[in-house]
C-alpha positions as semicolon CSV with decimal commas, in nm:
position;residue;x (nm);y (nm);z (nm)
1;M;31,659;0,447;-11,484
2;S;31,940;0,700;-11,439
3;L;32,289;0,573;-11,358
4;S;32,546;0,796;-11,191
5;I;32,913;0,706;-11,148
6;G;33,139;0,919;-10,932
7;I;33,501;0,941;-11,048
8;V;33,724;0,967;-10,741
9;G;34,092;0,951;-10,658
10;L;34,380;1,144;-10,512
11;P;34,465;1,481;-10,669
12;N;34,661;1,465;-10,997
13;V;34,589;1,102;-11,082
14;G;34,427;1,212;-11,408
15;K;34,062;1,213;-11,300
16;S;33,970;1,531;-11,483
17;T;34,168;1,437;-11,794
18;L;33,993;1,101;-11,797
19;F;33,654;1,264;-11,736
20;T;33,708;1,505;-12,026
21;A;33,806;1,220;-12,258
22;L;33,519;0,992;-12,157
23;T;33,249;1,258;-12,172
24;K;33,393;1,446;-12,473
25;Q;33,344;1,777;-12,301
26;G;33,564;2,043;-12,153
27;G;33,690;2,033;-11,798
28;L;33,982;2,178;-11,607
29;A;34,283;1,947;-11,600
30;A;34,569;2,109;-11,412
31;N;34,897;2,009;-11,250
32;Y;34,806;2,109;-10,895
33;P;34,579;1,971;-10,621
34;F;34,208;2,065;-10,609
35;A;34,189;2,193;-10,967
36;T;33,842;2,038;-10,952
37;I;33,633;2,200;-10,678
38;D;33,272;2,181;-10,791
39;P;33,194;1,842;-10,948
40;N;33,179;1,834;-11,328
41;V;32,892;1,628;-11,469
42;G;32,886;1,465;-11,811
43;I;32,625;1,246;-11,982
44;V;32,766;0,960;-12,191
45;R;32,586;0,733;-12,436
46;V;32,607;0,364;-12,352
47;P;32,775;0,189;-12,647
48;D;32,551;-0,096;-12,773
49;E;32,597;-0,235;-13,123
50;R;32,251;-0,397;-13,103
51;L;32,086;-0,056;-13,142
52;Q;32,222;-0,009;-13,493
53;K;32,119;-0,359;-13,596
54;L;31,765;-0,286;-13,481
55;A;31,771;0,050;-13,661
56;D;31,880;-0,118;-13,985
57;I;31,562;-0,326;-13,967
58;V;31,314;-0,063;-13,846
59;H;31,458;0,253;-14,012
60;P;31,336;0,480;-13,730
61;A;31,335;0,859;-13,727
62;R;31,591;0,850;-13,446
63;V;31,801;0,614;-13,237
64;V;31,823;0,679;-12,862
65;P;32,086;0,494;-12,658
66;A;32,083;0,451;-12,282
67;T;32,300;0,700;-12,093
68;V;32,534;0,709;-11,797
69;E;32,614;1,016;-11,588
70;F;32,978;1,060;-11,489
71;V;33,062;1,295;-11,203
72;D;33,419;1,423;-11,167
73;I;33,455;1,475;-10,793
74;A;33,723;1,683;-10,618
75;G;34,043;1,498;-10,528
76;L;34,058;1,335;-10,186
77;V;34,353;1,355;-9,945
78;K;34,440;1,207;-9,607
79;G;34,213;1,350;-9,338
80;A;33,918;1,405;-9,574
81;N;33,687;1,236;-9,322
82;K;33,780;1,517;-9,081
83;G;33,730;1,787;-9,343
84;E;34,088;1,812;-9,472
85;G;34,123;1,947;-9,827
86;L;33,774;1,945;-9,973
87;G;33,680;1,640;-9,769
88;N;33,329;1,727;-9,660
89;Q;33,232;1,840;-10,010
90;F;33,390;1,527;-10,158
91;L;33,193;1,298;-9,928
92;A;32,865;1,482;-9,990
93;N;32,905;1,452;-10,368
94;I;32,994;1,085;-10,363
95;R;32,687;0,993;-10,156
96;Q;32,467;1,091;-10,449
97;C;32,630;0,843;-10,694
98;D;32,522;0,485;-10,762
99;A;32,876;0,351;-10,798
100;I;33,230;0,470;-10,736
101;C;33,498;0,465;-11,004
102;E;33,833;0,498;-10,828
103;V;34,109;0,619;-11,058
104;V;34,456;0,507;-10,955
105;R;34,768;0,650;-11,114
106;Y;34,994;0,411;-11,303
107;F;35,120;0,648;-11,576
108;K;35,473;0,785;-11,550
109;D;35,501;1,154;-11,626
110;P;35,768;1,356;-11,443
111;D;35,588;1,679;-11,533
112;V;35,277;1,580;-11,333
113;M;35,340;1,597;-10,961
114;H;35,203;1,330;-10,727
115;V;35,037;1,459;-10,411
116;E;35,231;1,206;-10,200
117;G;35,562;1,270;-10,380
118;S;35,594;0,936;-10,560
119;I;35,383;0,696;-10,767
120;N;35,263;0,411;-10,543
121;P;34,923;0,266;-10,648
122;D;34,888;0,047;-10,339
123;N;34,936;0,343;-10,106
124;D;34,691;0,554;-10,308
125;V;34,422;0,287;-10,283
126;E;34,483;0,247;-9,911
127;T;34,444;0,623;-9,859
128;I;34,111;0,637;-10,043
129;N;33,971;0,326;-9,878
130;T;34,080;0,440;-9,532
131;E;33,911;0,776;-9,573
132;L;33,586;0,616;-9,694
133;V;33,590;0,364;-9,407
134;L;33,656;0,637;-9,151
135;A;33,374;0,847;-9,296
136;D;33,137;0,549;-9,262
137;L;33,248;0,488;-8,904
138;A;33,165;0,849;-8,826
139;T;32,822;0,798;-8,983
140;L;32,761;0,488;-8,768
141;E;32,879;0,663;-8,452
142;R;32,603;0,915;-8,507
143;A;32,342;0,662;-8,615
144;I;32,381;0,386;-8,354
145;P;32,271;0,589;-8,047
146;K;31,955;0,690;-8,235
147;L;31,893;0,329;-8,340
148;E;31,937;0,211;-7,981
149;K;31,664;0,450;-7,867
150;E;31,437;0,342;-8,151
151;A;31,493;-0,027;-8,073
152;K;31,381;0,027;-7,713
153;R;31,057;0,185;-7,833
154;D;30,996;-0,038;-8,135
155;K;31,120;-0,396;-8,168
156;E;31,096;-0,372;-8,547
157;S;31,397;-0,137;-8,536
158;A;31,614;-0,405;-8,376
159;P;31,739;-0,552;-8,709
160;R;31,865;-0,211;-8,821
161;L;32,052;-0,169;-8,495
162;A;32,200;-0,518;-8,518
163;I;32,337;-0,473;-8,870
164;A;32,470;-0,124;-8,783
165;Q;32,664;-0,277;-8,493
166;R;32,795;-0,561;-8,711
167;L;32,906;-0,311;-8,973
168;Q;33,077;-0,095;-8,714
169;A;33,288;-0,391;-8,596
170;W;33,364;-0,487;-8,959
171;L;33,468;-0,136;-9,055
172;N;33,682;-0,103;-8,743
173;D;33,893;-0,386;-8,884
174;G;33,952;-0,177;-9,197
175;N;33,704;-0,356;-9,422
176;R;33,460;-0,202;-9,669
177;A;33,094;-0,248;-9,575
178;A;33,017;-0,411;-9,911
179;T;33,245;-0,706;-9,828
180;L;33,048;-0,808;-9,517
181;D;32,846;-1,127;-9,565
182;M;32,485;-1,012;-9,519
183;S;32,142;-1,161;-9,579
184;E;31,905;-0,980;-9,815
185;D;31,713;-0,838;-9,518
186;E;32,036;-0,718;-9,356
187;R;32,153;-0,560;-9,680
188;A;31,819;-0,380;-9,715
189;A;31,850;-0,248;-9,359
190;A;32,211;-0,145;-9,419
191;H;32,106;0,048;-9,732
192;D;31,919;0,296;-9,514
193;L;32,246;0,385;-9,338
194;F;32,381;0,545;-9,660
195;L;32,735;0,416;-9,616
196;L;32,992;0,509;-9,880
197;T;33,169;0,172;-9,871
198;L;32,842;-0,009;-9,948
199;K;32,852;0,139;-10,297
200;P;32,990;-0,081;-10,574
201;M;33,354;0,003;-10,650
202;I;33,516;-0,007;-10,995
203;Y;33,891;0,040;-11,017
204;V;34,050;0,216;-11,315
205;A;34,426;0,207;-11,367
206;N;34,513;0,531;-11,548
207;C;34,814;0,401;-11,734
208;D;35,050;0,463;-12,023
209;E;34,969;0,328;-12,369
210;D;35,217;0,040;-12,335
211;Q;35,034;-0,083;-12,022
212;L;34,690;-0,114;-12,180
213;N;34,716;-0,488;-12,237
214;D;34,855;-0,558;-11,889
215;T;34,653;-0,748;-11,631
216;I;34,623;-0,510;-11,337
217;T;34,475;-0,601;-11,000
218;I;34,384;-0,338;-10,742
219;D;34,277;-0,431;-10,390
220;D;34,232;-0,794;-10,506
221;E;33,991;-0,677;-10,778
222;P;34,053;-0,672;-11,155
223;A;34,112;-0,314;-11,267
224;I;34,027;-0,157;-11,601
225;P;34,340;-0,024;-11,772
226;I;34,258;0,308;-11,940
227;C;34,495;0,552;-12,104
228;A;34,339;0,897;-12,088
229;Q;34,553;1,007;-12,384
230;V;34,421;0,723;-12,602
231;E;34,062;0,801;-12,502
232;S;34,123;1,167;-12,592
233;E;34,248;1,069;-12,938
234;L;33,941;0,852;-12,999
235;I;33,713;1,155;-12,962
236;D;33,779;1,295;-13,309
237;L;33,782;0,963;-13,497
238;S;33,498;0,806;-13,694
239;D;33,371;0,466;-13,580
240;D;33,578;0,288;-13,846
241;E;33,889;0,490;-13,765
242;A;33,842;0,430;-13,392
243;A;33,806;0,054;-13,448
244;E;34,123;0,052;-13,660
245;Y;34,314;0,253;-13,399
246;L;34,205;0,022;-13,115
247;E;34,300;-0,283;-13,322
248;S;34,648;-0,137;-13,373
249;L;34,680;-0,123;-12,994
250;G;34,561;-0,480;-12,955
251;L;34,230;-0,368;-12,803
252;E;33,876;-0,475;-12,887
253;H;33,694;-0,202;-12,696
254;S;33,766;0,150;-12,574
255;G;33,823;0,222;-12,207
256;L;33,481;0,391;-12,192
257;E;33,307;0,078;-12,320
258;N;33,490;-0,142;-12,070
259;L;33,409;0,096;-11,786
260;I;33,037;0,108;-11,867
261;R;33,021;-0,270;-11,902
262;A;33,185;-0,303;-11,561
263;A;32,936;-0,055;-11,412
264;Y;32,638;-0,248;-11,549
265;K;32,786;-0,569;-11,409
266;V;32,854;-0,446;-11,055
267;L;32,514;-0,273;-11,038
268;G;32,327;-0,573;-11,180
269;L;32,181;-0,384;-11,478
270;Q;32,076;-0,481;-11,829
271;S;31,912;-0,327;-12,136
272;F;31,584;-0,387;-12,312
273;F;31,459;-0,212;-12,627
274;T;31,157;-0,050;-12,784
275;A;31,153;-0,036;-13,164
276;G;30,918;0,147;-13,399
277;P;30,910;0,401;-13,683
278;K;30,951;0,696;-13,445
279;E;31,251;0,561;-13,258
280;V;31,463;0,265;-13,157
281;R;31,556;0,310;-12,795
282;A;31,756;0,133;-12,524
283;W;31,626;0,131;-12,167
284;T;31,810;0,028;-11,852
285;T;31,657;-0,195;-11,586
286;R;31,792;-0,419;-11,314
287;I;31,860;-0,785;-11,382
288;G;31,567;-0,982;-11,243
289;A;31,311;-0,706;-11,300
290;C;30,961;-0,821;-11,391
291;A;30,771;-0,670;-11,684
292;P;30,576;-0,405;-11,486
293;E;30,898;-0,272;-11,332
294;A;31,057;-0,247;-11,676
295;A;30,748;-0,067;-11,803
296;G;30,787;0,180;-11,517
297;V;31,132;0,273;-11,647
298;I;30,956;0,424;-11,949
299;H;30,675;0,588;-11,751
300;S;30,525;0,534;-11,407
301;D;30,176;0,512;-11,566
302;F;30,291;0,208;-11,763
303;E;30,376;0,025;-11,440
304;R;30,060;0,129;-11,252
305;G;29,827;0,030;-11,536
306;F;30,028;-0,266;-11,668
307;I;29,821;-0,528;-11,856
308;K;30,071;-0,725;-12,065
309;A;30,397;-0,703;-12,257
310;E;30,439;-0,811;-12,618
311;T;30,792;-0,949;-12,617
312;I;31,040;-1,070;-12,878
313;S;31,392;-1,183;-12,794
314;Y;31,670;-0,983;-12,960
315;N;31,805;-1,285;-13,148
316;D;31,461;-1,374;-13,287
317;Y;31,391;-1,014;-13,387
318;V;31,719;-0,974;-13,577
319;T;31,729;-1,325;-13,727
320;L;31,370;-1,307;-13,855
321;G;31,391;-0,944;-13,970
322;G;31,150;-0,756;-13,747
323;E;30,825;-0,763;-13,551
324;A;30,592;-0,878;-13,833
325;Q;30,813;-1,172;-13,924
326;A;30,858;-1,268;-13,559
327;R;30,482;-1,259;-13,510
328;E;30,426;-1,481;-13,814
329;A;30,687;-1,727;-13,687
330;G;30,519;-1,746;-13,346
331;K;30,814;-1,580;-13,173
332;L;30,616;-1,284;-13,034
333;R;30,512;-1,375;-12,680
334;I;30,240;-1,223;-12,460
335;E;30,392;-1,192;-12,113
336;G;30,222;-1,103;-11,786
337;K;30,320;-0,941;-11,458
338;D;30,546;-1,226;-11,348
339;Y;30,762;-1,228;-11,660
340;V;31,130;-1,166;-11,582
341;V;31,277;-0,938;-11,849
342;A;31,578;-1,078;-12,037
343;D;31,868;-0,870;-12,163
344;G;31,795;-0,749;-12,516
345;D;31,419;-0,809;-12,515
346;I;31,224;-0,594;-12,759
347;M;30,903;-0,500;-12,577
348;V;30,569;-0,326;-12,632
349;F;30,369;-0,257;-12,315
350;R;29,991;-0,254;-12,298
351;F;29,839;-0,066;-12,005
352;N;29,528;0,105;-11,869
353;V;29,541;0,482;-11,829
C-alpha cells in the first residue's frame, strides 16, 4: 500500500527546506515565492524499531521498511482557486495525495520574507483553508447539475446528489468537508466527489529550536512542532548520535517520526511483518483489514487465492525468540478469511495460484 503526503503552505514558510530535510535529498529552497514549481517527490523509510528486533532474531539478508512518499507542492496564495499564482497546478497535484501536511510558519527569520508581509499563523491557515474550500465549492458547482440529471434517470444516484448538496451548504459556511457528520454510506458517496477538504489534514508548525517543546494548536488541532534546521542536522548523524542530539533538545523522536506517526493515525493505517532468511519486511495495511486484504498488499494473487494465514503476534515472536519457538509454545495461529490483522503481526500467507 503506497502512502502519499502532500506538503502544502504559503510561499516561504519553509516547505522545501523541510522537504529536503525529511527526505534527505536535494531540492530548491529559495527566499522568493514559487521557487517550487514542479512538485518534488521523495521516498522516506518509515521508522519502526520493531524491524531491527525482528532482524536480530532472524538474521535476514536484508531489512525492508515500509515507505512514505512526500510531495513538495508549489506554494499557494490567495486566489489560487481562480488560478492565481500556480493555483490550478497546486490543486491538481494535491488531489493525487492521500493526506495533506500543511506547513505553517512559526520561525522568526528577518532574512526570509513572508508573502503577506508579517508572520501570522492564524491568517496563513485561514488563507489555505479558504482556498481549499473555494476549490471544493467550484467542484460541487460543476458536479451537482450532472448529479441532478442522473438522479432523475436513476434513483440509485439520489444519495450522491443528497450528500453533494449537504456538503455544498456545509462548505458555504466555511467548513472543511471532512468535519461534516456523515454516515459510512454518505462518506463513501462523498469520496467519489474528490474533494480536497475531505482529505485528512496534518498541521506542522515550522518553528525555531526553542519552540520544539511548545504545545501548538492550529485550527483547533494539535500541530507537530518541527524545526527544519534540526531535521537537517540529523541527516548526517548516526542513530546513536541522533538519539543523543534529540535527548539534548528534550525530544524523544525526530520531527519526521512524529509526522509519519500522525499520518498513519489520521489515515487509519498499521504495519504487519513478514520475516524469513531472505528478508524482514514491514507492510502497511488499514486498521480493520482482514487477512486476505493484507495478503493483497504483498501481491494481488495472494488475496485472490487466499487459503489461510500463519500468524504470530509481535510480542510472542520477540519474547519467545522466533517462529520455531512460537510454534512449539502454541503461539502460532492458523487464521482464516475473517481474521482481522493486528498491528505488528508476523504473517505467512498460504494461497492457491
